[in-house]
Amino acid sequence: MTHSLSLYTDSSPNGFKITIALEELALPYTLHHVRIERGEHRLPAFLALNPHGRIPVLVDHAAGLTLFESAAILLYLADKAGRLLPTEPAARWKAITWLMFHASSMGPLLGQRVHFERVAPQRNPEAIERYRELTEAAFSTLDGHLANHHWLAGDAYSVADIATFGWTHIARIVDFDFSHHRHLTAWHERMAARPAVQRGIALPEPATDA
């Protein structure tokens, strides 16, 4: 069966954001597994979808649209479905603000920390310490906000929560401990208990600490 939506993704934090959102919204889609470890994100067919060669990519065949960058895809899906983004202006912009905080700060910082602590062939103590400090600051910011909010936008579960969980999920897998931030940890557990989240982090396959 051919669906209007096609998702090109791999088992990564950015990819999980979109599989979670699609599962939450119950939108039918076709899943294409782009295996980064095999270099499939650098093949001409994939570069035609995203010239920067990164997952995820969402194609809406009915609308004639191809989107990349996970934050943009999340906003598109929320707009398309009329869910996961509050309509009341104050809550809506709070959700967008925390989505942008994730996209500009938390996600990139954790990505660099994963590289220097877990992937880089040579250990760089200065870089490791820098990104530990910066990610700890991001965790602290989230923890302080969540001390007074059930979800990042307040009462409404939103794309901001989904984006942020994509990386806290990976942080747990690679043993970046944030358990001392009790409000962030409680929020993470609320997220992890959602059935759609559990389905989303298993697509196209679960991530491992490898």
Short mmCIF file of C-alpha atoms in Angstrom, two decimals:
data_model
loop_
_atom_site.label_atom_id
_atom_site.label_comp_id
_atom_site.label_asym_id
_atom_site.label_seq_id
_atom_site.Cartn_x
_atom_site.Cartn_y
_atom_site.Cartn_z
CA MET A 1 0.00 0.00 0.00
CA THR A 2 1.34 3.42 -0.96
CA HIS A 3 0.91 6.16 1.63
CA SER A 4 0.97 9.90 1.10
CA LEU A 5 3.84 10.27 3.56
CA SER A 6 7.28 8.69 3.15
CA LEU A 7 9.85 8.90 5.95
CA TYR A 8 13.54 8.31 5.29
CA THR A 9 15.29 7.72 8.59
CA ASP A 10 17.68 5.70 10.73
CA SER A 11 17.84 4.73 14.40
CA SER A 12 19.11 8.03 15.72
CA PRO A 13 17.81 10.74 18.06
CA ASN A 14 16.76 12.97 15.18
CA GLY A 15 15.05 10.10 13.43
CA PHE A 16 13.20 8.99 16.56
CA LYS A 17 11.65 12.44 16.88
CA ILE A 18 9.72 11.89 13.66
CA THR A 19 8.76 8.25 14.17
CA ILE A 20 7.42 9.19 17.62
CA ALA A 21 5.42 12.09 16.16
CA LEU A 22 3.97 9.96 13.38
CA GLU A 23 3.01 7.26 15.87
CA GLU A 24 1.44 9.83 18.21
CA LEU A 25 -0.57 11.32 15.35
CA ALA A 26 -1.48 7.90 13.90
CA LEU A 27 -0.67 9.18 10.42
CA PRO A 28 -0.07 6.39 7.88
CA TYR A 29 3.39 6.50 6.33
CA THR A 30 5.92 4.42 4.45
CA LEU A 31 9.19 3.88 6.28
CA HIS A 32 12.48 3.80 4.36
CA HIS A 33 15.49 2.72 6.41
CA VAL A 34 18.54 4.78 5.45
CA ARG A 35 21.49 2.92 6.96
CA ILE A 36 24.02 5.58 7.83
CA GLU A 37 26.69 3.06 8.82
CA ARG A 38 26.61 1.82 5.21
CA GLY A 39 26.86 5.33 3.78
CA GLU A 40 23.36 5.26 2.31
CA HIS A 41 22.84 8.90 3.32
CA ARG A 42 25.52 9.84 0.80
CA LEU A 43 24.01 8.07 -2.17
CA PRO A 44 22.71 10.26 -5.03
CA ALA A 45 19.10 9.15 -4.52
CA PHE A 46 19.13 10.33 -0.93
CA LEU A 47 21.07 13.52 -1.65
CA ALA A 48 18.34 14.40 -4.13
CA LEU A 49 15.99 14.53 -1.13
CA ASN A 50 18.37 16.30 1.25
CA PRO A 51 21.50 17.79 -0.30
CA HIS A 52 23.09 17.96 3.17
CA GLY A 53 22.91 14.18 3.43
CA ARG A 54 21.26 13.86 6.83
CA ILE A 55 18.20 12.06 8.12
CA PRO A 56 15.31 12.42 8.66
CA VAL A 57 13.55 13.39 5.44
CA LEU A 58 9.78 13.49 5.06
CA VAL A 59 8.11 13.48 1.66
CA ASP A 60 4.43 14.42 1.46
CA HIS A 61 3.56 13.12 -1.99
CA ALA A 62 0.04 14.55 -1.95
CA ALA A 63 1.30 18.04 -1.17
CA GLY A 64 4.39 17.80 -3.37
CA LEU A 65 6.66 18.69 -0.46
CA THR A 66 10.01 17.33 0.69
CA LEU A 67 11.20 18.42 4.11
CA PHE A 68 14.38 17.90 6.09
CA GLU A 69 15.56 19.11 9.52
CA SER A 70 13.69 17.41 12.33
CA ALA A 71 12.27 20.61 13.88
CA ALA A 72 10.78 21.67 10.55
CA ILE A 73 9.27 18.23 10.02
CA LEU A 74 7.76 18.24 13.52
CA LEU A 75 6.15 21.62 12.92
CA TYR A 76 4.83 20.46 9.55
CA LEU A 77 3.28 17.31 10.99
CA ALA A 78 1.71 19.23 13.88
CA ASP A 79 0.25 21.73 11.43
CA LYS A 80 -0.96 18.99 9.10
CA ALA A 81 -2.70 17.02 11.85
CA GLY A 82 -3.81 19.94 14.00
CA ARG A 83 -2.24 18.31 17.07
CA LEU A 84 0.96 18.40 19.14
CA LEU A 85 1.15 22.19 18.99
CA PRO A 86 -1.18 24.30 21.15
CA THR A 87 -3.48 26.75 19.41
CA GLU A 88 -3.59 29.28 22.25
CA PRO A 89 -0.85 31.82 21.39
CA ALA A 90 1.06 31.85 24.69
CA ALA A 91 1.26 28.04 24.90
CA ARG A 92 1.94 27.73 21.17
CA TRP A 93 4.92 30.05 21.30
CA LYS A 94 6.19 28.44 24.48
CA ALA A 95 6.21 25.11 22.66
CA ILE A 96 7.98 26.62 19.65
CA THR A 97 10.52 28.34 21.91
CA TRP A 98 11.45 25.09 23.65
CA LEU A 99 11.55 23.29 20.31
CA MET A 100 14.04 25.91 19.09
CA PHE A 101 16.02 25.62 22.35
CA HIS A 102 16.37 21.95 21.62
CA ALA A 103 17.25 22.46 17.96
CA SER A 104 19.85 25.16 18.59
CA SER A 105 21.28 24.15 21.96
CA MET A 106 20.48 20.80 23.51
CA GLY A 107 20.56 18.57 20.42
CA PRO A 108 23.78 19.92 18.89
CA LEU A 109 25.56 19.93 22.26
CA LEU A 110 24.64 16.34 23.02
CA GLY A 111 25.64 15.36 19.50
CA GLN A 112 29.11 16.83 20.03
CA ARG A 113 29.40 15.17 23.42
CA VAL A 114 28.53 11.79 21.92
CA HIS A 115 31.20 12.34 19.27
CA PHE A 116 34.01 13.34 21.62
CA GLU A 117 33.19 10.86 24.39
CA ARG A 118 32.06 7.85 22.39
CA VAL A 119 33.12 8.08 18.73
CA ALA A 120 36.29 10.16 18.25
CA PRO A 121 39.32 7.93 17.56
CA GLN A 122 41.53 10.10 19.77
CA ARG A 123 40.52 11.27 23.24
CA ASN A 124 40.39 15.06 23.62
CA PRO A 125 40.00 15.85 27.35
CA GLU A 126 39.40 19.57 26.78
CA ALA A 127 36.57 18.95 24.31
CA ILE A 128 35.07 16.25 26.51
CA GLU A 129 35.02 18.55 29.53
CA ARG A 130 33.60 21.44 27.54
CA TYR A 131 30.66 19.45 26.16
CA ARG A 132 30.01 17.80 29.52
CA GLU A 133 29.69 21.27 31.05
CA LEU A 134 27.49 22.57 28.23
CA THR A 135 25.15 19.58 28.22
CA GLU A 136 24.90 19.72 32.00
CA ALA A 137 23.86 23.37 31.68
CA ALA A 138 21.17 22.40 29.16
CA PHE A 139 19.91 19.64 31.45
CA SER A 140 19.82 22.13 34.32
CA THR A 141 17.82 24.62 32.26
CA LEU A 142 15.27 21.95 31.34
CA ASP A 143 15.10 20.71 34.93
CA GLY A 144 14.40 24.19 36.25
CA HIS A 145 11.63 24.74 33.72
CA LEU A 146 10.05 21.34 34.34
CA ALA A 147 9.97 21.99 38.07
CA ASN A 148 6.87 24.09 37.39
CA HIS A 149 5.52 22.52 34.19
CA HIS A 150 4.19 19.05 33.44
CA TRP A 151 5.23 19.35 29.79
CA LEU A 152 7.59 21.84 28.17
CA ALA A 153 4.73 24.00 26.87
CA GLY A 154 2.91 23.77 30.22
CA ASP A 155 -0.19 21.58 30.32
CA ALA A 156 0.01 20.60 26.65
CA TYR A 157 2.13 17.72 25.36
CA SER A 158 3.81 19.00 22.20
CA VAL A 159 6.49 18.64 19.56
CA ALA A 160 8.90 20.29 22.00
CA ASP A 161 8.62 17.27 24.29
CA ILE A 162 9.07 14.84 21.41
CA ALA A 163 12.19 16.61 20.14
CA THR A 164 13.77 16.77 23.57
CA PHE A 165 13.04 13.12 24.33
CA GLY A 166 14.81 12.06 21.14
CA TRP A 167 18.08 13.06 22.78
CA THR A 168 17.36 12.23 26.43
CA HIS A 169 16.58 8.71 25.19
CA ILE A 170 19.99 8.47 23.56
CA ALA A 171 21.64 10.07 26.61
CA ARG A 172 20.28 7.20 28.68
CA ILE A 173 21.52 4.61 26.20
CA VAL A 174 25.09 5.98 26.22
CA ASP A 175 25.10 6.53 30.02
CA PHE A 176 25.06 10.32 30.10
CA ASP A 177 23.55 10.46 33.56
CA PHE A 178 20.98 13.18 34.28
CA SER A 179 19.23 11.41 37.17
CA HIS A 180 20.31 14.14 39.60
CA HIS A 181 17.92 16.45 37.72
CA ARG A 182 14.78 15.01 39.28
CA HIS A 183 12.23 17.09 37.35
CA LEU A 184 13.85 16.29 34.01
CA THR A 185 14.05 12.63 35.02
CA ALA A 186 10.36 12.53 36.00
CA TRP A 187 9.45 14.14 32.68
CA HIS A 188 11.61 11.61 30.81
CA GLU A 189 9.81 8.75 32.55
CA ARG A 190 6.41 10.23 31.64
CA MET A 191 7.53 10.38 28.04
CA ALA A 192 8.96 6.86 28.05
CA ALA A 193 5.68 5.45 29.36
CA ARG A 194 3.67 6.65 26.35
CA PRO A 195 2.82 3.79 23.96
CA ALA A 196 3.46 5.89 20.84
CA VAL A 197 6.88 6.86 22.18
CA GLN A 198 7.70 3.20 22.82
CA ARG A 199 6.72 2.37 19.25
CA GLY A 200 8.63 5.33 17.82
CA ILE A 201 11.98 4.47 19.41
CA ALA A 202 11.79 0.97 17.94
CA LEU A 203 11.62 2.27 14.34
CA PRO A 204 13.29 1.47 12.05
CA GLU A 205 15.08 -0.47 14.80
CA PRO A 206 16.14 0.26 18.39
CA ALA A 207 19.33 2.22 19.00
CA THR A 208 22.19 0.56 20.82
CA ASP A 209 25.31 1.76 22.59
CA ALA A 210 27.64 0.71 19.80
#
